[in-house]
XYZ file of C-alpha atoms in Angstrom:
661
model
C 23.947 116.941 82.408
C 20.448 118.220 81.943
C 19.449 121.044 84.933
C 15.976 120.478 86.225
C 14.310 123.535 86.458
C 11.939 124.546 89.204
C 9.207 127.526 89.146
C 8.503 128.131 93.186
C 4.893 126.746 94.482
C 3.892 126.693 97.303
C 1.032 123.887 96.215
C 3.285 121.847 94.434
C 0.562 120.845 92.364
C 2.775 120.363 89.184
C 2.900 116.518 88.454
C 6.985 117.015 87.831
C 7.398 118.432 90.363
C 5.795 115.881 92.691
C 7.488 112.813 90.679
C 11.251 115.059 91.683
C 9.886 115.689 95.105
C 9.309 111.867 95.476
C 13.268 111.168 94.254
C 14.311 113.842 96.169
C 13.160 112.733 99.409
C 13.950 108.846 98.588
C 17.496 110.072 97.552
C 18.385 111.948 100.732
C 16.237 110.952 103.025
C 18.471 108.368 104.382
C 22.548 109.441 102.712
C 25.192 111.002 105.067
C 26.626 114.082 103.520
C 29.731 116.418 104.356
C 28.882 120.334 104.128
C 29.346 122.958 104.857
C 26.764 125.868 105.614
C 26.309 126.873 102.015
C 25.081 123.893 101.489
C 23.151 123.128 104.037
C 21.013 126.340 103.021
C 18.323 125.288 100.238
C 17.542 126.660 97.564
C 14.789 129.191 97.166
C 13.079 126.649 94.675
C 12.849 123.766 96.829
C 10.949 125.489 99.842
C 7.763 125.160 97.230
C 7.710 121.725 97.839
C 7.601 121.046 101.751
C 7.377 124.502 103.234
C 8.120 122.670 106.897
C 11.290 120.914 105.868
C 12.447 124.661 104.222
C 12.069 125.659 107.736
C 13.988 123.328 109.806
C 16.714 123.509 107.744
C 16.633 127.007 107.083
C 16.852 126.988 111.602
C 19.321 124.711 111.645
C 21.547 127.222 108.990
C 20.745 129.960 111.785
C 22.237 127.217 114.871
C 25.016 126.585 112.440
C 26.077 129.704 111.702
C 25.700 131.124 115.283
C 28.087 127.872 116.511
C 30.558 129.359 113.308
C 30.760 132.552 115.713
C 31.461 130.532 118.666
C 34.190 128.750 117.425
C 35.127 130.969 115.843
C 36.089 132.527 118.569
C 38.176 129.501 120.159
C 40.440 129.863 116.589
C 41.035 133.511 117.761
C 42.091 133.047 121.387
C 43.789 129.933 120.152
C 45.995 132.178 117.564
C 46.849 134.537 120.264
C 48.370 132.631 123.102
C 50.766 131.796 120.110
C 51.320 135.615 119.193
C 51.656 135.665 122.833
C 54.047 132.918 122.201
C 52.106 131.882 125.435
C 53.898 127.908 125.427
C 57.497 128.586 126.214
C 55.525 129.020 129.978
C 55.739 126.407 132.146
C 52.595 127.802 134.093
C 51.376 130.854 132.948
C 49.010 132.637 135.068
C 46.090 131.449 134.176
C 44.222 134.298 135.502
C 45.346 136.289 131.860
C 42.718 135.751 128.594
C 43.764 133.149 126.586
C 45.180 130.561 129.609
C 42.457 131.395 131.494
C 39.811 130.201 128.132
C 41.480 126.883 128.622
C 39.082 123.677 129.785
C 41.504 123.408 132.444
C 43.519 126.042 132.320
C 46.431 124.653 134.746
C 47.036 121.669 133.646
C 46.237 122.214 129.507
C 48.988 124.854 130.293
C 51.616 122.446 131.214
C 50.719 120.446 128.454
C 51.287 122.067 125.561
C 54.379 123.041 127.717
C 55.769 119.761 128.190
C 54.961 118.909 124.260
C 56.831 122.462 122.731
C 59.725 122.120 125.821
C 60.513 118.576 124.456
C 60.145 118.175 120.798
C 61.395 121.970 119.718
C 63.305 123.741 123.079
C 65.383 121.028 124.299
C 65.928 118.981 119.718
C 67.097 121.728 118.732
C 69.642 122.901 121.818
C 72.790 122.556 120.313
C 74.860 119.902 122.480
C 76.845 121.994 125.373
C 75.182 125.174 124.959
C 72.005 127.335 125.605
C 71.526 128.429 121.979
C 69.601 126.692 119.517
C 69.824 125.755 115.670
C 67.825 127.722 114.402
C 66.240 125.956 111.131
C 66.091 122.905 113.021
C 64.219 124.512 115.267
C 62.258 126.781 112.473
C 61.199 122.893 111.427
C 60.402 121.343 114.162
C 58.510 123.797 115.738
C 55.899 124.396 111.819
C 55.341 120.394 113.007
C 54.433 121.866 116.576
C 52.361 124.658 115.810
C 50.442 122.747 113.630
C 49.488 120.275 116.513
C 49.551 121.614 119.648
C 46.897 124.408 117.729
C 44.177 121.346 116.975
C 44.384 121.153 120.477
C 44.087 124.201 121.772
C 41.581 124.969 120.074
C 39.288 121.710 121.103
C 40.391 122.750 124.770
C 38.408 126.485 123.629
C 36.182 124.603 122.069
C 35.267 121.905 124.615
C 34.275 125.217 127.468
C 33.088 127.440 124.934
C 30.077 125.119 124.107
C 29.535 123.155 127.489
C 25.565 123.736 127.592
C 25.568 125.150 123.947
C 22.094 126.059 123.230
C 20.617 128.000 120.680
C 18.838 130.364 120.273
C 20.232 132.192 123.669
C 17.991 132.100 126.170
C 16.708 136.134 125.553
C 15.384 133.694 122.299
C 13.014 131.140 121.778
C 12.323 127.679 119.954
C 9.108 128.961 117.681
C 6.508 127.473 118.809
C 6.030 124.465 116.156
C 9.367 123.372 116.587
C 11.460 121.519 119.043
C 14.784 120.812 119.175
C 17.308 118.224 120.879
C 21.131 119.164 121.188
C 23.647 116.705 122.479
C 27.602 117.174 123.219
C 29.201 114.189 122.226
C 33.068 113.915 123.060
C 35.170 111.429 123.456
C 38.551 112.770 124.430
C 38.343 114.944 127.283
C 40.437 117.613 127.724
C 40.004 119.174 131.211
C 41.540 115.796 132.721
C 44.883 116.977 130.157
C 48.865 116.894 132.275
C 52.323 117.696 131.209
C 52.213 114.087 131.850
C 49.755 112.495 129.120
C 50.106 110.798 125.668
C 50.825 113.123 123.305
C 50.067 111.107 120.600
C 46.555 110.015 122.223
C 45.129 112.870 122.459
C 45.849 113.903 119.301
C 42.507 114.553 117.088
C 39.868 113.341 114.415
C 37.202 114.945 113.396
C 34.814 111.989 114.934
C 36.087 113.052 118.137
C 33.843 116.123 119.210
C 30.361 116.442 117.431
C 27.547 117.925 118.298
C 24.199 116.025 117.260
C 20.902 117.828 117.167
C 16.693 117.050 116.015
C 14.653 119.766 115.314
C 11.153 118.955 115.129
C 8.392 120.442 113.383
C 5.104 119.819 112.569
C 3.025 116.848 111.101
C 6.073 114.686 113.035
C 8.705 115.928 109.988
C 11.457 116.080 111.410
C 15.386 116.702 110.942
C 18.831 115.790 112.075
C 22.413 115.412 111.753
C 25.849 115.021 113.211
C 28.256 118.183 114.013
C 31.872 117.245 113.824
C 33.724 120.228 115.375
C 37.211 120.272 113.249
C 40.033 122.257 113.754
C 41.334 125.123 110.981
C 44.268 124.913 109.649
C 47.154 127.035 109.252
C 50.710 126.934 107.925
C 52.988 129.457 109.937
C 54.562 132.119 107.266
C 58.073 132.928 105.876
C 59.238 135.979 106.397
C 60.205 138.328 104.517
C 63.190 140.453 105.874
C 66.074 142.803 104.437
C 69.396 141.876 106.174
C 72.239 144.248 106.533
C 75.798 143.991 107.768
C 77.403 146.793 109.266
C 81.368 147.195 110.197
C 82.410 146.034 113.755
C 85.248 148.323 113.755
C 87.275 145.757 116.221
C 87.375 143.547 113.008
C 88.773 145.991 110.360
C 92.558 145.471 112.491
C 94.378 143.064 111.932
C 95.171 142.766 115.548
C 93.537 143.324 118.736
C 94.198 142.324 121.763
C 91.811 143.104 125.105
C 95.831 143.638 127.393
C 99.605 143.719 126.178
C 100.459 142.743 123.010
C 104.352 140.654 123.169
C 106.320 140.324 119.953
C 109.351 138.115 121.687
C 111.693 137.784 120.315
C 115.044 136.697 117.650
C 111.412 136.503 115.174
C 110.080 137.946 111.734
C 106.646 139.668 112.111
C 105.099 141.020 109.049
C 101.254 142.624 109.511
C 99.651 144.059 107.395
C 97.055 145.988 109.063
C 96.354 148.224 112.492
C 97.385 146.689 115.670
C 96.158 147.599 118.472
C 96.547 147.326 122.656
C 93.498 148.344 124.593
C 94.481 147.745 128.037
C 93.242 150.631 129.910
C 96.138 152.667 130.810
C 97.787 152.343 133.490
C 100.789 154.150 135.229
C 104.203 152.827 133.731
C 102.575 149.776 132.669
C 103.777 148.288 128.661
C 100.438 148.123 126.414
C 102.959 146.618 123.092
C 105.998 145.012 124.365
C 109.400 143.838 122.035
C 111.830 141.879 122.898
C 115.483 141.374 121.873
C 116.559 141.425 117.640
C 112.759 141.136 116.332
C 111.693 142.415 113.250
C 108.919 144.592 112.824
C 107.513 145.831 109.704
C 103.987 146.990 110.041
C 102.250 148.358 106.790
C 100.289 150.347 109.118
C 99.449 152.031 112.728
C 100.264 150.888 115.971
C 97.975 151.610 118.870
C 98.372 152.070 122.603
C 97.001 154.044 125.506
C 100.501 152.519 127.205
C 103.953 152.698 126.628
C 106.034 150.964 123.862
C 108.817 149.353 125.220
C 111.748 147.731 123.370
C 114.756 145.792 125.151
C 117.625 144.047 124.255
C 119.260 145.509 121.611
C 119.364 145.181 117.754
C 115.616 145.764 116.716
C 114.832 146.023 113.778
C 110.918 149.061 113.590
C 109.199 149.818 111.061
C 105.839 151.452 110.902
C 104.272 152.074 107.208
C 101.874 153.556 104.646
C 99.400 150.610 104.838
C 100.234 149.370 101.222
C 96.911 148.917 99.421
C 95.311 146.622 101.503
C 91.743 147.152 100.868
C 89.941 148.970 104.444
C 86.500 149.434 102.971
C 85.275 148.181 106.297
C 86.879 150.912 108.503
C 85.700 153.752 105.829
C 82.870 152.998 106.684
C 83.232 152.689 109.992
C 84.653 155.663 110.741
C 83.683 158.274 107.172
C 87.255 158.959 106.491
C 87.288 160.681 109.410
C 90.574 160.690 110.916
C 89.911 157.012 112.209
C 87.214 158.822 115.207
C 83.527 157.404 114.793
C 81.427 160.515 112.570
C 78.780 160.335 114.853
C 81.406 161.279 118.147
C 82.955 164.181 117.152
C 82.878 164.699 120.995
C 86.821 163.517 120.390
C 87.911 166.318 118.614
C 90.176 168.854 119.461
C 88.187 171.800 120.487
C 90.245 174.724 118.309
C 88.972 177.556 118.386
C 89.297 179.113 114.438
C 90.448 175.386 113.224
C 88.141 172.580 112.085
C 88.868 168.665 112.109
C 89.825 168.420 108.233
C 91.699 171.778 108.361
C 94.764 170.345 110.572
C 94.478 166.664 108.985
C 97.811 165.155 107.990
C 97.914 166.676 104.175
C 94.926 168.882 103.616
C 94.086 169.994 100.721
C 92.029 172.424 103.011
C 94.244 173.859 105.746
C 93.359 176.945 107.732
C 96.811 178.309 107.769
C 100.009 177.609 104.922
C 102.121 176.651 107.510
C 99.944 175.515 110.056
C 100.890 171.649 111.012
C 98.213 168.752 111.538
C 97.845 167.754 114.586
C 95.026 164.529 113.583
C 96.894 161.877 111.477
C 94.984 159.502 109.156
C 94.887 155.766 109.754
C 93.576 155.485 106.133
C 96.478 156.318 105.262
C 98.706 153.663 108.243
C 102.186 154.763 109.213
C 100.814 156.314 112.591
C 102.003 154.964 116.142
C 100.090 156.579 119.146
C 100.587 155.967 122.433
C 101.887 156.872 126.730
C 105.741 156.565 126.390
C 107.822 155.288 123.239
C 110.773 153.920 125.094
C 114.264 152.055 124.725
C 116.708 150.935 126.563
C 118.301 148.742 123.658
C 121.981 149.341 121.003
C 122.083 149.395 117.211
C 117.959 149.540 117.137
C 116.448 151.238 113.930
C 113.246 152.527 114.182
C 111.157 153.910 111.361
C 107.817 155.676 111.648
C 105.383 158.679 109.242
C 103.584 160.107 112.932
C 104.188 159.733 116.638
C 101.582 161.664 119.013
C 102.824 160.682 122.382
C 101.582 161.463 126.256
C 105.175 161.657 127.735
C 107.692 161.240 125.365
C 110.248 159.280 123.503
C 113.116 158.227 125.148
C 116.263 155.929 123.151
C 119.156 155.136 125.769
C 121.825 153.347 124.639
C 124.371 153.514 121.636
C 124.097 153.026 118.042
C 120.705 153.935 118.123
C 118.365 155.504 114.851
C 115.621 156.771 115.551
C 113.212 158.674 112.343
C 110.582 159.677 112.079
C 109.313 161.141 108.762
C 106.632 163.691 109.263
C 105.024 164.701 112.658
C 105.749 163.696 116.618
C 103.544 165.743 118.791
C 103.917 165.223 122.513
C 101.099 165.609 124.102
C 101.635 166.057 127.631
C 105.426 166.113 130.006
C 106.388 166.980 126.280
C 109.337 166.007 126.401
C 111.818 164.169 123.490
C 114.517 162.650 125.289
C 117.552 161.162 123.819
C 120.595 159.979 126.195
C 123.731 158.718 125.758
C 124.505 155.421 127.289
C 126.803 156.368 129.815
C 129.640 153.677 129.018
C 129.869 154.322 124.983
C 131.065 157.797 123.202
C 128.473 156.773 120.409
C 125.813 159.387 119.536
C 121.972 158.600 119.070
C 120.655 160.172 117.199
C 116.791 161.172 116.343
C 115.718 162.825 114.036
C 112.352 164.530 112.161
C 112.010 166.016 108.954
C 108.306 167.101 109.451
C 107.614 168.908 112.924
C 108.632 168.850 116.655
C 105.345 169.564 118.860
C 105.048 169.539 122.405
C 104.351 171.504 125.811
C 107.650 173.488 126.724
C 108.723 170.858 130.401
C 111.229 169.077 128.114
C 114.325 169.366 126.839
C 116.488 168.695 123.607
C 118.544 165.916 123.808
C 120.294 164.110 121.286
C 118.018 165.765 118.721
C 119.178 166.317 115.296
C 118.127 170.208 114.770
C 119.721 170.185 111.179
C 117.623 166.994 110.450
C 114.432 168.846 111.719
C 112.413 171.549 108.754
C 110.937 172.135 111.670
C 110.928 172.354 116.084
C 107.713 173.535 117.665
C 107.374 174.706 121.177
C 103.466 174.206 121.981
C 104.237 176.848 125.096
C 106.520 178.893 124.294
C 106.278 181.961 121.130
C 106.122 179.075 118.046
C 108.484 179.967 114.527
C 107.293 180.710 111.545
C 103.266 180.511 112.457
C 100.536 181.805 113.476
C 99.853 182.598 117.212
C 95.513 183.326 116.563
C 94.784 179.892 116.650
C 97.229 177.341 117.912
C 96.503 176.582 121.372
C 98.094 177.852 123.806
C 96.456 176.642 126.859
C 97.095 173.123 128.037
C 93.653 172.039 128.858
C 93.500 171.904 125.419
C 96.731 170.994 124.478
C 95.580 167.680 126.515
C 92.609 167.203 124.559
C 95.414 165.729 122.309
C 95.578 162.919 125.647
C 92.037 162.108 124.751
C 92.801 161.397 120.792
C 95.308 158.367 122.096
C 93.119 157.282 124.364
C 89.994 156.452 122.594
C 91.897 155.604 119.731
C 93.318 152.637 121.310
C 90.984 151.967 124.792
C 87.697 152.888 122.614
C 89.327 151.722 118.653
C 87.444 155.545 118.053
C 83.992 155.425 118.443
C 83.797 156.745 121.753
C 81.901 154.555 124.723
C 82.350 151.919 126.590
C 86.201 151.033 127.677
C 85.922 147.687 127.480
C 86.552 144.435 124.431
C 83.179 143.590 125.744
C 81.362 146.485 124.164
C 82.471 144.585 120.926
C 81.842 141.279 121.090
C 79.963 138.504 122.844
C 81.429 135.390 122.485
C 78.562 133.274 124.510
C 77.958 131.391 121.370
C 80.827 130.272 120.302
C 81.784 127.652 122.869
C 79.596 125.160 124.631
C 78.350 125.118 128.450
C 81.802 123.127 129.051
C 84.213 125.528 127.507
C 84.921 123.779 124.293
C 84.741 125.582 120.656
C 81.370 124.420 119.256
C 81.959 122.692 115.790
C 79.662 124.485 113.487
C 81.615 127.547 113.758
C 84.847 126.336 113.241
C 85.529 126.625 110.023
C 85.293 130.031 109.930
C 86.338 131.540 113.541
C 89.692 129.302 114.898
C 88.556 129.947 118.650
C 90.871 129.916 120.940
C 90.237 128.790 124.774
C 91.650 130.964 127.809
C 95.773 130.516 127.698
C 96.143 128.611 124.554
C 97.692 128.149 121.528
C 98.020 128.115 117.903
C 101.089 126.755 116.538
C 101.463 127.580 112.604
C 103.455 125.005 110.965
C 105.810 124.662 108.035
C 104.727 127.601 106.617
C 100.495 126.339 107.419
C 98.158 129.656 106.538
C 95.622 129.303 107.376
C 91.747 131.932 107.176
C 89.836 133.133 109.802
C 88.667 135.018 112.281
C 90.746 134.064 114.942
C 89.458 134.551 118.892
C 90.814 133.813 121.402
C 88.043 133.883 125.304
C 91.054 135.572 127.322
C 95.018 135.050 126.774
C 96.228 133.385 123.988
C 100.132 132.642 121.742
C 100.233 132.637 118.154
C 103.100 130.379 117.878
C 105.745 128.693 115.039
C 106.762 129.521 110.956
C 103.274 130.908 108.907
C 100.979 133.115 108.562
C 97.075 133.578 109.678
C 94.750 135.936 106.985
C 91.933 137.672 108.132
C 91.687 139.059 111.832
C 92.856 138.313 115.418
C 91.444 139.471 118.905
C 91.661 137.842 121.665
C 90.190 139.567 125.388
C 92.690 139.386 127.266
C 96.669 139.270 125.959
C 98.230 139.032 122.103
C 102.007 136.768 122.732
C 103.528 135.707 119.115
C 106.869 133.969 119.270
C 108.177 133.034 115.748
C 108.002 133.743 111.878
C 104.285 134.682 111.355
C 102.815 136.959 108.639
C 99.548 138.143 109.563
C 97.704 140.578 106.681
C 93.924 142.293 107.613
C 91.410 140.716 104.818
C 88.361 141.851 104.761
C 87.299 139.532 101.929
C 87.931 136.504 104.276
C 86.144 138.513 107.259
C 82.952 139.280 105.220
C 83.022 136.519 103.875
C 82.801 133.990 107.120
C 80.124 137.374 108.801
C 78.038 136.601 106.137
C 78.336 132.944 105.814
C 77.975 131.859 109.865
C 75.481 133.467 111.648
C 77.989 133.015 114.903
C 80.719 135.177 113.826
C 77.099 137.573 113.528
C 76.075 136.992 116.651
C 80.186 137.385 117.835
C 80.666 140.798 116.585
C 76.773 141.958 116.861
C 77.326 144.275 120.338
C 79.842 146.904 118.099
C 78.497 147.725 114.275
C 78.691 150.642 113.471
C 79.115 152.613 109.725
C 76.932 152.750 106.901
C 76.510 149.555 105.707
C 78.531 146.947 104.236
C 78.555 146.270 100.437
C 76.864 141.873 100.522
C 77.433 141.582 96.790
C 77.491 143.955 93.171
C 74.170 143.167 90.507
C 74.421 142.201 86.965
C 74.975 146.039 86.428
C 77.935 146.342 88.665
C 76.413 148.182 91.330
C 76.634 147.674 94.935
C 74.070 145.418 97.063
C 73.771 146.152 100.670
C 71.342 144.221 101.258
C 69.982 140.522 101.903
C 66.577 138.965 101.254
C 66.167 136.064 103.425
C 63.086 133.816 104.158
C 62.613 132.392 107.740
C 59.203 131.157 109.332
C 57.668 133.207 111.815
C 55.659 132.290 114.425
C 53.600 135.002 114.360
C 52.991 135.448 111.377
C 50.612 132.272 110.355
C 48.795 131.436 107.111
C 44.866 130.395 107.236
C 44.881 127.953 105.077
C 41.363 125.559 105.606
C 38.634 128.119 106.346
C 35.942 125.407 107.785
C 35.007 125.051 111.253
C 33.041 121.897 111.202
C 31.700 119.185 109.048
C 28.207 118.143 108.284
C 28.757 114.125 108.832
C 25.150 113.594 109.221
C 22.074 115.696 107.664
C 19.054 112.366 107.565
C 14.636 114.394 107.310
C 12.532 112.209 107.796
């Protein structure tokens, strides 16, 4: 299309210009246009045909510019309302912006809150809980945001434009012009309330208009209608990088907040650590073995209370971990012998050696003949307890290391207790094997490494011929330099804390409670039933409930008990078993700590993430491996963010009528 170029001329004497202007006047005289402010400002080249119309439109453009500034303030207030999440409050303080800027603060606040509560909050609650379905909430919130934003913006605009004047009172309308402004509202937000129909208060571009008429010289007149429209926004996807850190509670095979019972005449095979977190109480059994029970444990057996064997003919072996993947435990403890690297204060405060110099199998021991005092739990085969006691006959017990606060006590006939490496008695420190008074058989206690105690107890039944070294902590030791080995009872009792902290705080210190490691509020409904969405990854057992394994059944899951639970039957569980109360085992049961099962559940289930969130420790877990074989410890995820929004429509009003007469 060829464009006609007009030369600027105030007199308009050109014949061509007269023809063009005539056509323009005829064409534009009664045509309604939809245009923005940039459309309103007429080109200076048109000024030449009639300076009066140019001045009227220039004045109108300035008026709309002022209107836009006022609407921008309304828009900013609406954004501020959402950023402060005031829609969540039923009765927000009407003296606080931006609520106070509503046309009617109290009624509008109830109107908005009621809609959010019913269409978003209540509509996305998981039945029987107070927890939202995150994905459903995000979807419904985005719809609510755009609808509510429009209504909030209009309410602000109605109040802001009451008595709208242009120019302001300080300025004057030019003497040669006369301005008339009229606000027209088909919907009034001064009367809405929480029970008003949300849809009826939906807005279109014709619901809120400003009509104006500007009169100029010689009867020239410019009139128009401007419809107030809300700018359009979308909620942004916020991009964040998710990392997961291990929780020491799930780096074990079995953890009970109370006691652990292995009932009679059953076989148990366990791969991973077994911990009773029960607080240390006098004469309390933390781990119990019934008559003729058989346990082969590849891991560590830990309690700050007693380990007791009842009945007879037990067969208990505590051995090395035997190839179990323990990367998560290593990330928690950083290879520090079962202690959190951030809690160095739980190490014994020995005068000269450093902790890594007194650990078993240390490559750089403090002395050539030094005796290790710290066991490496990653290797496994260690027992920590107050008293290891058996009053049985024909028991066979074998372990790598044992640390006791009281003693190892073996009563009864034909019992064999073998400690392959080291026994440390930290409290009264006796190792006692008392012959059954009705039997002439001698019990046998073998320690292939060293026996260390405080010298208060005797060594009844201790087979020195089967032990390489016997050391008495507070008497003159043999084959060892005394300049570093502790001779102070306070330092000896520091070793008691090793047992306490490994058991009651899982080696990380802090609060002695299982509640500091888990939060199970999101796993159950208000009626106490497990949430179905969580069941595929977490086998939830109610307090005093039973999980029965049938016909060799194999379960791959996180098993969680809200209180005391029973595991019975014949089968296997791969993953981890955790209970806030006691755990009782009945039957022939295999339990294997499985990091893959646990980590997949945590990565895939928000319920598992929430369950273990309180106790996260150590460095980030590996979530995947990239194409080059490198470990990746983060994962990008996109979430709707109610506080981050994207403006996709720039206009705040539409010109729906524009007439020159």
